[in-house]
mmCIF file of C-alpha atoms in Angstrom:
data_model
loop_
_atom_site.group_PDB
_atom_site.id
_atom_site.type_symbol
_atom_site.label_atom_id
_atom_site.label_comp_id
_atom_site.label_asym_id
_atom_site.label_seq_id
_atom_site.Cartn_x
_atom_site.Cartn_y
_atom_site.Cartn_z
ATOM 1 C CA MET A 2 81.142 131.183 96.051
ATOM 2 C CA TRP A 3 84.928 131.056 96.342
ATOM 3 C CA PHE A 4 85.363 134.781 97.055
ATOM 4 C CA LEU A 5 83.111 134.530 100.134
ATOM 5 C CA SER A 6 85.072 131.672 101.680
ATOM 6 C CA LYS A 7 87.001 131.899 104.936
ATOM 7 C CA LYS A 8 90.370 130.435 105.748
ATOM 8 C CA GLY A 9 90.265 126.915 107.176
ATOM 9 C CA ALA A 10 92.529 125.143 109.661
ATOM 10 C CA SER A 11 95.337 125.060 107.086
ATOM 11 C CA GLY A 12 95.392 128.845 106.919
ATOM 12 C CA PHE A 13 94.258 128.756 103.304
ATOM 13 C CA SER A 14 90.917 129.178 101.552
ATOM 14 C CA ALA A 15 89.228 128.874 98.174
ATOM 15 C CA ASN A 16 90.867 132.058 96.942
ATOM 16 C CA SER A 17 94.407 130.918 97.789
ATOM 17 C CA THR A 18 96.613 130.269 94.757
ATOM 18 C CA ALA A 19 98.993 127.405 94.085
ATOM 19 C CA GLU A 20 101.967 129.742 94.452
ATOM 20 C CA GLU A 21 100.688 131.024 97.796
ATOM 21 C CA VAL A 22 100.139 127.585 99.341
ATOM 22 C CA THR A 23 103.643 126.430 98.344
ATOM 23 C CA GLN A 24 105.492 129.615 99.234
ATOM 24 C CA GLY A 25 108.893 128.850 100.771
ATOM 25 C CA ILE A 26 108.758 125.106 100.028
ATOM 26 C CA ASP A 27 111.890 123.570 98.488
ATOM 27 C CA GLY A 28 111.005 120.677 96.195
ATOM 28 C CA SER A 29 114.394 120.420 94.502
ATOM 29 C CA ALA A 30 114.953 116.852 95.749
ATOM 30 C CA LEU A 31 111.626 115.637 94.349
ATOM 31 C CA THR A 32 110.444 114.149 91.065
ATOM 32 C CA ALA A 33 106.781 114.255 90.063
ATOM 33 C CA ILE A 34 104.509 112.964 87.325
ATOM 34 C CA VAL A 35 101.487 115.139 86.547
ATOM 35 C CA THR A 36 98.888 113.684 84.178
ATOM 36 C CA GLY A 37 96.795 115.970 82.008
ATOM 37 C CA ALA A 38 99.407 118.703 82.268
ATOM 38 C CA SER A 39 98.910 120.269 78.840
ATOM 39 C CA SER A 40 96.099 122.605 79.924
ATOM 40 C CA GLY A 41 94.065 123.957 82.827
ATOM 41 C CA ILE A 42 94.963 123.120 86.401
ATOM 42 C CA GLY A 43 97.302 120.356 85.260
ATOM 43 C CA ALA A 44 99.497 122.867 83.442
ATOM 44 C CA GLU A 45 99.425 125.230 86.416
ATOM 45 C CA THR A 46 100.243 122.382 88.792
ATOM 46 C CA ALA A 47 103.252 121.474 86.641
ATOM 47 C CA ARG A 48 104.384 125.103 86.506
ATOM 48 C CA VAL A 49 104.171 125.686 90.257
ATOM 49 C CA LEU A 50 105.873 122.393 91.113
ATOM 50 C CA ALA A 51 108.671 123.331 88.691
ATOM 51 C CA LEU A 52 108.828 126.783 90.288
ATOM 52 C CA ARG A 53 109.462 125.077 93.637
ATOM 53 C CA GLY A 54 112.316 123.043 92.150
ATOM 54 C CA VAL A 55 110.517 119.742 91.501
ATOM 55 C CA HIS A 56 111.569 117.765 88.414
ATOM 56 C CA VAL A 57 108.228 117.463 86.624
ATOM 57 C CA ILE A 58 107.292 114.898 83.992
ATOM 58 C CA MET A 59 104.114 115.923 82.201
ATOM 59 C CA GLY A 60 101.973 113.005 81.046
ATOM 60 C CA VAL A 61 100.039 114.397 78.075
ATOM 61 C CA ARG A 62 97.746 112.935 75.423
ATOM 62 C CA ASN A 63 98.750 115.577 72.862
ATOM 63 C CA ILE A 64 102.548 115.666 72.880
ATOM 64 C CA SER A 65 102.646 118.772 70.662
ATOM 65 C CA ALA A 66 100.463 120.707 73.112
ATOM 66 C CA GLY A 67 102.548 119.340 75.966
ATOM 67 C CA LYS A 68 105.756 120.617 74.431
ATOM 68 C CA GLN A 69 104.198 124.056 73.987
ATOM 69 C CA VAL A 70 103.261 124.130 77.667
ATOM 70 C CA LYS A 71 106.743 122.933 78.588
ATOM 71 C CA GLU A 72 108.294 125.781 76.585
ATOM 72 C CA ALA A 73 105.924 128.298 78.195
ATOM 73 C CA ILE A 74 106.845 127.061 81.676
ATOM 74 C CA ILE A 75 110.566 127.330 80.897
ATOM 75 C CA ARG A 76 110.043 130.919 79.705
ATOM 76 C CA ASP A 77 108.303 131.675 83.003
ATOM 77 C CA VAL A 78 110.645 129.557 85.152
ATOM 78 C CA PRO A 79 114.037 129.439 83.365
ATOM 79 C CA GLN A 80 115.496 127.025 85.926
ATOM 80 C CA ALA A 81 112.589 124.569 85.508
ATOM 81 C CA LYS A 82 113.355 120.866 85.219
ATOM 82 C CA ILE A 83 110.459 119.665 83.108
ATOM 83 C CA ASP A 84 109.795 117.005 80.475
ATOM 84 C CA ALA A 85 106.771 115.855 78.479
ATOM 85 C CA MET A 86 105.833 112.253 77.681
ATOM 86 C CA GLU A 87 102.887 110.921 75.717
ATOM 87 C CA LEU A 88 100.120 109.377 77.826
ATOM 88 C CA ASP A 89 96.544 108.592 76.833
ATOM 89 C CA LEU A 90 94.700 107.551 80.002
ATOM 90 C CA SER A 91 91.819 106.102 77.964
ATOM 91 C CA SER A 92 94.168 103.479 76.468
ATOM 92 C CA LEU A 93 95.585 100.750 78.689
ATOM 93 C CA ALA A 94 98.292 100.111 76.087
ATOM 94 C CA SER A 95 99.349 103.762 76.255
ATOM 95 C CA VAL A 96 99.406 103.646 80.060
ATOM 96 C CA ARG A 97 101.550 100.511 80.021
ATOM 97 C CA ASN A 98 103.925 102.031 77.469
ATOM 98 C CA PHE A 99 104.281 105.238 79.491
ATOM 99 C CA ALA A 100 104.975 103.383 82.737
ATOM 100 C CA SER A 101 107.404 100.967 81.095
ATOM 101 C CA THR A 102 109.309 103.818 79.462
ATOM 102 C CA TYR A 103 109.411 105.850 82.665
ATOM 103 C CA ASN A 104 110.567 102.891 84.752
ATOM 104 C CA SER A 105 113.315 102.164 82.201
ATOM 105 C CA PHE A 106 114.795 105.634 82.757
ATOM 106 C CA GLY A 107 115.808 104.739 86.316
ATOM 107 C CA LEU A 108 114.414 108.025 87.587
ATOM 108 C CA PRO A 109 113.053 108.354 91.122
ATOM 109 C CA LEU A 110 109.362 109.144 91.667
ATOM 110 C CA ASN A 111 108.212 110.975 94.774
ATOM 111 C CA LEU A 112 104.889 112.428 93.628
ATOM 112 C CA LEU A 113 102.211 110.993 91.355
ATOM 113 C CA ILE A 114 99.459 113.470 90.576
ATOM 114 C CA ASN A 115 96.533 111.787 88.828
ATOM 115 C CA ASN A 116 94.974 114.933 87.399
ATOM 116 C CA ALA A 117 93.834 114.181 83.839
ATOM 117 C CA GLY A 118 90.131 113.937 83.245
ATOM 118 C CA ILE A 119 87.177 114.357 80.911
ATOM 119 C CA MET A 120 83.684 115.446 81.866
ATOM 120 C CA ALA A 121 80.121 114.607 80.862
ATOM 121 C CA THR A 122 80.927 113.164 77.442
ATOM 122 C CA PRO A 123 78.311 111.507 75.243
ATOM 123 C CA PHE A 124 78.228 107.741 75.705
ATOM 124 C CA THR A 125 81.403 106.310 74.194
ATOM 125 C CA LEU A 126 83.506 103.218 74.731
ATOM 126 C CA SER A 127 87.284 103.474 75.011
ATOM 127 C CA LYS A 128 89.716 101.479 72.861
ATOM 128 C CA ASP A 129 89.517 98.824 75.592
ATOM 129 C CA LYS A 130 85.701 98.743 75.426
ATOM 130 C CA ILE A 131 85.191 100.531 78.758
ATOM 131 C CA GLU A 132 82.873 103.533 79.164
ATOM 132 C CA LEU A 133 85.102 106.496 78.321
ATOM 133 C CA GLN A 134 84.805 108.603 81.491
ATOM 134 C CA PHE A 135 85.284 105.621 83.798
ATOM 135 C CA SER A 136 88.192 104.461 81.643
ATOM 136 C CA THR A 137 89.982 107.814 81.454
ATOM 137 C CA ASN A 138 89.275 109.232 84.883
ATOM 138 C CA HIS A 139 89.615 106.071 86.953
ATOM 139 C CA VAL A 140 90.826 102.892 85.230
ATOM 140 C CA GLY A 141 93.778 104.503 83.448
ATOM 141 C CA HIS A 142 94.975 106.192 86.629
ATOM 142 C CA PHE A 143 94.461 102.997 88.640
ATOM 143 C CA LEU A 144 96.681 101.057 86.244
ATOM 144 C CA LEU A 145 99.260 103.857 86.036
ATOM 145 C CA THR A 146 99.506 103.995 89.824
ATOM 146 C CA ASN A 147 99.945 100.224 90.097
ATOM 147 C CA LEU A 148 102.650 100.158 87.431
ATOM 148 C CA LEU A 149 104.627 103.005 89.042
ATOM 149 C CA LEU A 150 104.168 101.924 92.643
ATOM 150 C CA GLU A 151 107.346 99.852 92.924
ATOM 151 C CA THR A 152 109.380 102.814 91.655
ATOM 152 C CA MET A 153 107.698 105.020 94.251
ATOM 153 C CA LYS A 154 108.396 102.484 96.992
ATOM 154 C CA ARG A 155 112.080 102.295 96.071
ATOM 155 C CA THR A 156 112.313 106.082 95.952
ATOM 156 C CA ALA A 157 110.693 106.465 99.366
ATOM 157 C CA SER A 158 113.015 103.841 100.843
ATOM 158 C CA HIS A 159 116.235 105.181 99.314
ATOM 159 C CA SER A 160 115.505 108.880 99.807
ATOM 160 C CA ARG A 161 113.776 108.500 103.168
ATOM 161 C CA LYS A 162 111.227 110.979 101.883
ATOM 162 C CA GLU A 163 107.521 110.272 102.001
ATOM 163 C CA GLY A 164 105.951 109.566 98.615
ATOM 164 C CA ARG A 165 102.581 111.102 97.825
ATOM 165 C CA ILE A 166 99.848 109.998 95.430
ATOM 166 C CA VAL A 167 97.188 112.617 94.704
ATOM 167 C CA ASN A 168 93.907 111.834 92.930
ATOM 168 C CA VAL A 169 92.126 114.889 91.566
ATOM 169 C CA SER A 170 88.461 114.056 92.093
ATOM 170 C CA SER A 171 85.520 116.454 92.286
ATOM 171 C CA ARG A 172 82.601 117.487 94.440
ATOM 172 C CA ARG A 173 80.569 115.749 91.747
ATOM 173 C CA HIS A 174 81.555 112.434 93.367
ATOM 174 C CA LYS A 175 78.527 113.105 95.566
ATOM 175 C CA PHE A 176 76.260 112.944 92.514
ATOM 176 C CA SER A 177 77.020 109.556 91.011
ATOM 177 C CA TYR A 178 74.317 107.066 90.091
ATOM 178 C CA HIS A 179 72.187 106.069 93.094
ATOM 179 C CA GLU A 180 74.060 102.769 93.428
ATOM 180 C CA GLY A 181 77.410 104.558 93.433
ATOM 181 C CA ILE A 182 79.382 102.356 91.039
ATOM 182 C CA ARG A 183 77.344 100.530 88.401
ATOM 183 C CA PHE A 184 79.505 97.420 88.382
ATOM 184 C CA ASP A 185 77.116 95.425 86.212
ATOM 185 C CA LYS A 186 76.215 98.371 83.971
ATOM 186 C CA ILE A 187 79.504 100.198 83.423
ATOM 187 C CA ASN A 188 79.182 99.826 79.662
ATOM 188 C CA ASP A 189 75.401 100.005 79.341
ATOM 189 C CA GLN A 190 74.226 102.822 77.117
ATOM 190 C CA LEU A 191 70.697 102.392 78.416
ATOM 191 C CA GLY A 192 70.284 104.686 81.407
ATOM 192 C CA TYR A 193 73.595 106.435 80.724
ATOM 193 C CA ASN A 194 73.771 110.005 81.973
ATOM 194 C CA GLY A 195 76.890 112.024 81.205
ATOM 195 C CA LEU A 196 77.001 113.933 84.483
ATOM 196 C CA SER A 197 76.136 110.892 86.595
ATOM 197 C CA ALA A 198 78.839 108.905 84.811
ATOM 198 C CA TYR A 199 81.282 111.713 85.561
ATOM 199 C CA GLY A 200 80.218 111.590 89.204
ATOM 200 C CA GLN A 201 80.738 107.817 89.181
ATOM 201 C CA SER A 202 84.293 108.208 87.875
ATOM 202 C CA LYS A 203 85.047 110.887 90.473
ATOM 203 C CA LEU A 204 83.610 108.694 93.246
ATOM 204 C CA ALA A 205 85.972 105.995 91.975
ATOM 205 C CA ASN A 206 88.891 108.432 92.384
ATOM 206 C CA VAL A 207 88.056 108.938 96.073
ATOM 207 C CA LEU A 208 87.482 105.230 96.714
ATOM 208 C CA HIS A 209 90.721 104.347 94.916
ATOM 209 C CA ALA A 210 92.748 106.761 97.067
ATOM 210 C CA SER A 211 91.109 105.485 100.250
ATOM 211 C CA GLU A 212 91.696 101.799 99.509
ATOM 212 C CA LEU A 213 95.231 102.487 98.278
ATOM 213 C CA ALA A 214 95.968 104.402 101.486
ATOM 214 C CA ARG A 215 94.708 101.444 103.536
ATOM 215 C CA ARG A 216 96.880 98.988 101.618
ATOM 216 C CA LEU A 217 99.984 101.174 101.822
ATOM 217 C CA LYS A 218 99.544 101.665 105.563
ATOM 218 C CA GLU A 219 98.966 97.941 106.059
ATOM 219 C CA GLY A 220 102.204 97.269 104.184
ATOM 220 C CA GLY A 221 104.163 99.804 106.211
ATOM 221 C CA VAL A 222 105.011 101.791 103.074
ATOM 222 C CA GLU A 223 106.039 105.455 103.405
ATOM 223 C CA ILE A 224 103.648 106.621 100.683
ATOM 224 C CA THR A 225 100.373 108.459 101.244
ATOM 225 C CA ALA A 226 97.314 108.588 98.999
ATOM 226 C CA ASN A 227 94.709 111.339 99.115
ATOM 227 C CA SER A 228 91.989 112.746 96.885
ATOM 228 C CA LEU A 229 90.640 116.254 96.420
ATOM 229 C CA HIS A 230 88.105 118.609 94.901
ATOM 230 C CA PRO A 231 89.912 121.436 93.074
ATOM 231 C CA GLY A 232 86.838 123.660 93.017
ATOM 232 C CA ALA A 233 84.597 124.894 90.233
ATOM 233 C CA ILE A 234 87.034 126.181 87.633
ATOM 234 C CA ALA A 235 86.561 127.792 84.241
ATOM 235 C CA THR A 236 88.470 125.219 82.156
ATOM 236 C CA ASP A 237 87.806 123.300 78.939
ATOM 237 C CA LEU A 238 86.271 120.402 80.888
ATOM 238 C CA PHE A 239 82.943 121.954 79.822
ATOM 239 C CA ARG A 240 83.759 121.691 76.108
ATOM 240 C CA GLN A 241 81.220 118.882 75.587
ATOM 241 C CA HIS A 242 78.345 121.204 76.543
ATOM 242 C CA SER A 243 78.124 124.314 74.397
ATOM 243 C CA MET A 244 75.459 125.996 76.554
ATOM 244 C CA ILE A 245 77.356 125.408 79.835
ATOM 245 C CA SER A 246 80.598 126.403 78.133
ATOM 246 C CA GLY A 247 79.015 129.660 76.971
ATOM 247 C CA ILE A 248 77.773 130.477 80.469
ATOM 248 C CA VAL A 249 81.190 129.634 81.923
ATOM 249 C CA ASN A 250 82.888 131.941 79.419
ATOM 250 C CA ILE A 251 80.599 134.820 80.352
ATOM 251 C CA LEU A 252 80.263 134.356 84.125
ATOM 252 C CA GLY A 253 83.173 132.087 85.009
ATOM 253 C CA LYS A 254 85.627 134.793 86.033
ATOM 254 C CA HIS A 255 83.063 136.188 88.459
ATOM 255 C CA VAL A 256 81.773 133.035 90.160
ATOM 256 C CA MET A 257 84.398 130.353 89.507
ATOM 257 C CA LYS A 258 88.016 129.863 90.462
ATOM 258 C CA ASN A 259 90.790 130.715 88.042
ATOM 259 C CA VAL A 260 93.408 128.051 87.289
ATOM 260 C CA GLN A 261 95.859 129.527 89.803
ATOM 261 C CA GLN A 262 93.280 128.980 92.550
ATOM 262 C CA GLY A 263 92.117 125.700 91.031
ATOM 263 C CA ALA A 264 95.586 124.162 91.234
ATOM 264 C CA ALA A 265 96.104 125.261 94.838
ATOM 265 C CA THR A 266 94.667 122.214 96.612
ATOM 266 C CA THR A 267 96.600 119.811 94.375
ATOM 267 C CA CYS A 268 99.881 121.624 95.048
ATOM 268 C CA TYR A 269 99.079 121.879 98.766
ATOM 269 C CA VAL A 270 98.390 118.151 99.142
ATOM 270 C CA ALA A 271 101.446 117.282 97.034
ATOM 271 C CA LEU A 272 104.006 119.539 98.725
ATOM 272 C CA HIS A 273 102.928 121.095 102.000
ATOM 273 C CA PRO A 274 104.658 119.817 105.157
ATOM 274 C CA ASP A 275 101.367 119.940 107.096
ATOM 275 C CA VAL A 276 100.108 117.046 104.954
ATOM 276 C CA LYS A 277 103.014 114.784 105.950
ATOM 277 C CA GLY A 278 101.719 111.438 107.192
ATOM 278 C CA VAL A 279 98.117 112.226 106.253
ATOM 279 C CA SER A 280 96.591 109.516 104.080
ATOM 280 C CA GLY A 281 93.168 108.406 102.896
ATOM 281 C CA LYS A 282 91.697 111.890 103.238
ATOM 282 C CA TYR A 283 89.707 114.114 100.898
ATOM 283 C CA TYR A 284 90.605 117.791 100.565
ATOM 284 C CA SER A 285 88.813 120.868 99.297
ATOM 285 C CA ASP A 286 90.185 124.430 99.360
ATOM 286 C CA CYS A 287 93.401 123.099 100.961
ATOM 287 C CA ASN A 288 91.533 121.698 103.966
ATOM 288 C CA ILE A 289 90.235 118.233 104.860
ATOM 289 C CA ALA A 290 86.606 118.027 103.766
ATOM 290 C CA GLU A 291 83.614 115.725 103.994
ATOM 291 C CA THR A 292 82.911 113.127 101.328
ATOM 292 C CA SER A 293 79.645 111.432 100.436
ATOM 293 C CA PRO A 294 78.534 108.405 102.487
ATOM 294 C CA GLN A 295 79.326 106.190 99.461
ATOM 295 C CA ALA A 296 82.910 107.494 99.419
ATOM 296 C CA LYS A 297 83.316 106.344 103.037
ATOM 297 C CA ASP A 298 82.144 102.795 102.232
ATOM 298 C CA THR A 299 85.221 100.608 102.755
ATOM 299 C CA GLU A 300 83.524 97.535 101.300
ATOM 300 C CA LEU A 301 82.618 99.483 98.169
ATOM 301 C CA ALA A 302 86.241 100.618 97.905
ATOM 302 C CA LYS A 303 87.485 97.018 98.128
ATOM 303 C CA LYS A 304 84.914 95.856 95.590
ATOM 304 C CA LEU A 305 85.946 98.629 93.203
ATOM 305 C CA TRP A 306 89.609 97.655 93.601
ATOM 306 C CA ASP A 307 88.902 94.036 92.674
ATOM 307 C CA PHE A 308 86.589 95.071 89.831
ATOM 308 C CA THR A 309 89.191 97.431 88.352
ATOM 309 C CA MET A 310 91.902 94.796 88.657
ATOM 310 C CA SER A 311 89.718 92.510 86.533
ATOM 311 C CA LEU A 312 89.508 95.233 83.871
ATOM 312 C CA VAL A 313 93.260 95.808 83.624
ATOM 313 C CA ASP A 314 94.487 92.198 83.944
#
């Protein structure tokens, strides 16, 4: 349980908050995109980055909810530089529109935080006929990252500041289907399991960050890519399961992280100077952590990259 954890090598632990792990950091020269920023740890990530001076663009599916969060952040942080743009990660057209619009603004981009996600949904296909969790949690973020990468490269080169890409994964990446990624059965309803499919999408997040880190390093690009487990958090990710949601509502505050703690690892990996130059790693509780054997499989990561490219082409 988080309250029994000890501080790791970073000096932080599971009960550290996002404000604590970014204390004293000046992000006023940085611009960040945070997906899924209209609720939960995404909203807290956006708030804390704004608190540290970062210009934050919230990528949100529900623009009305996003504007409400934006207004709440400005009330809390009057000097906040924050904007909201519509982004539905389950729609490739929406992802392309978001990226095209953002790139047309001529804004820099130092930080890309791929946070949005859904969990354990009933079997559903996205608008692009891809299983919904895989589409939203992985494919949409993969395409978004690719479409914004040139902007990030230019920003890193012109500003001489390291760019950082952060994939919010989960410990559930260790509990995917036995084959890891079901390349030939992504859209098969037969054998579909909501939690295993969630684990598959979270495994894809880790593999994506690892392969991206390899490619960026190979290209000599000053951009890092890492993934992380935010911890077990009482958020609306459990909304698809009424029984689990009920238990979370009753016991969550006692055995799970709150959103301030849940956003800590994301904010740490995005902003902390100790993470400078670190790439292709997986973090938990603001410290480098172990992944599953499948997440370390470089050939699986390359295969997933090629497979995802075929889905977004």
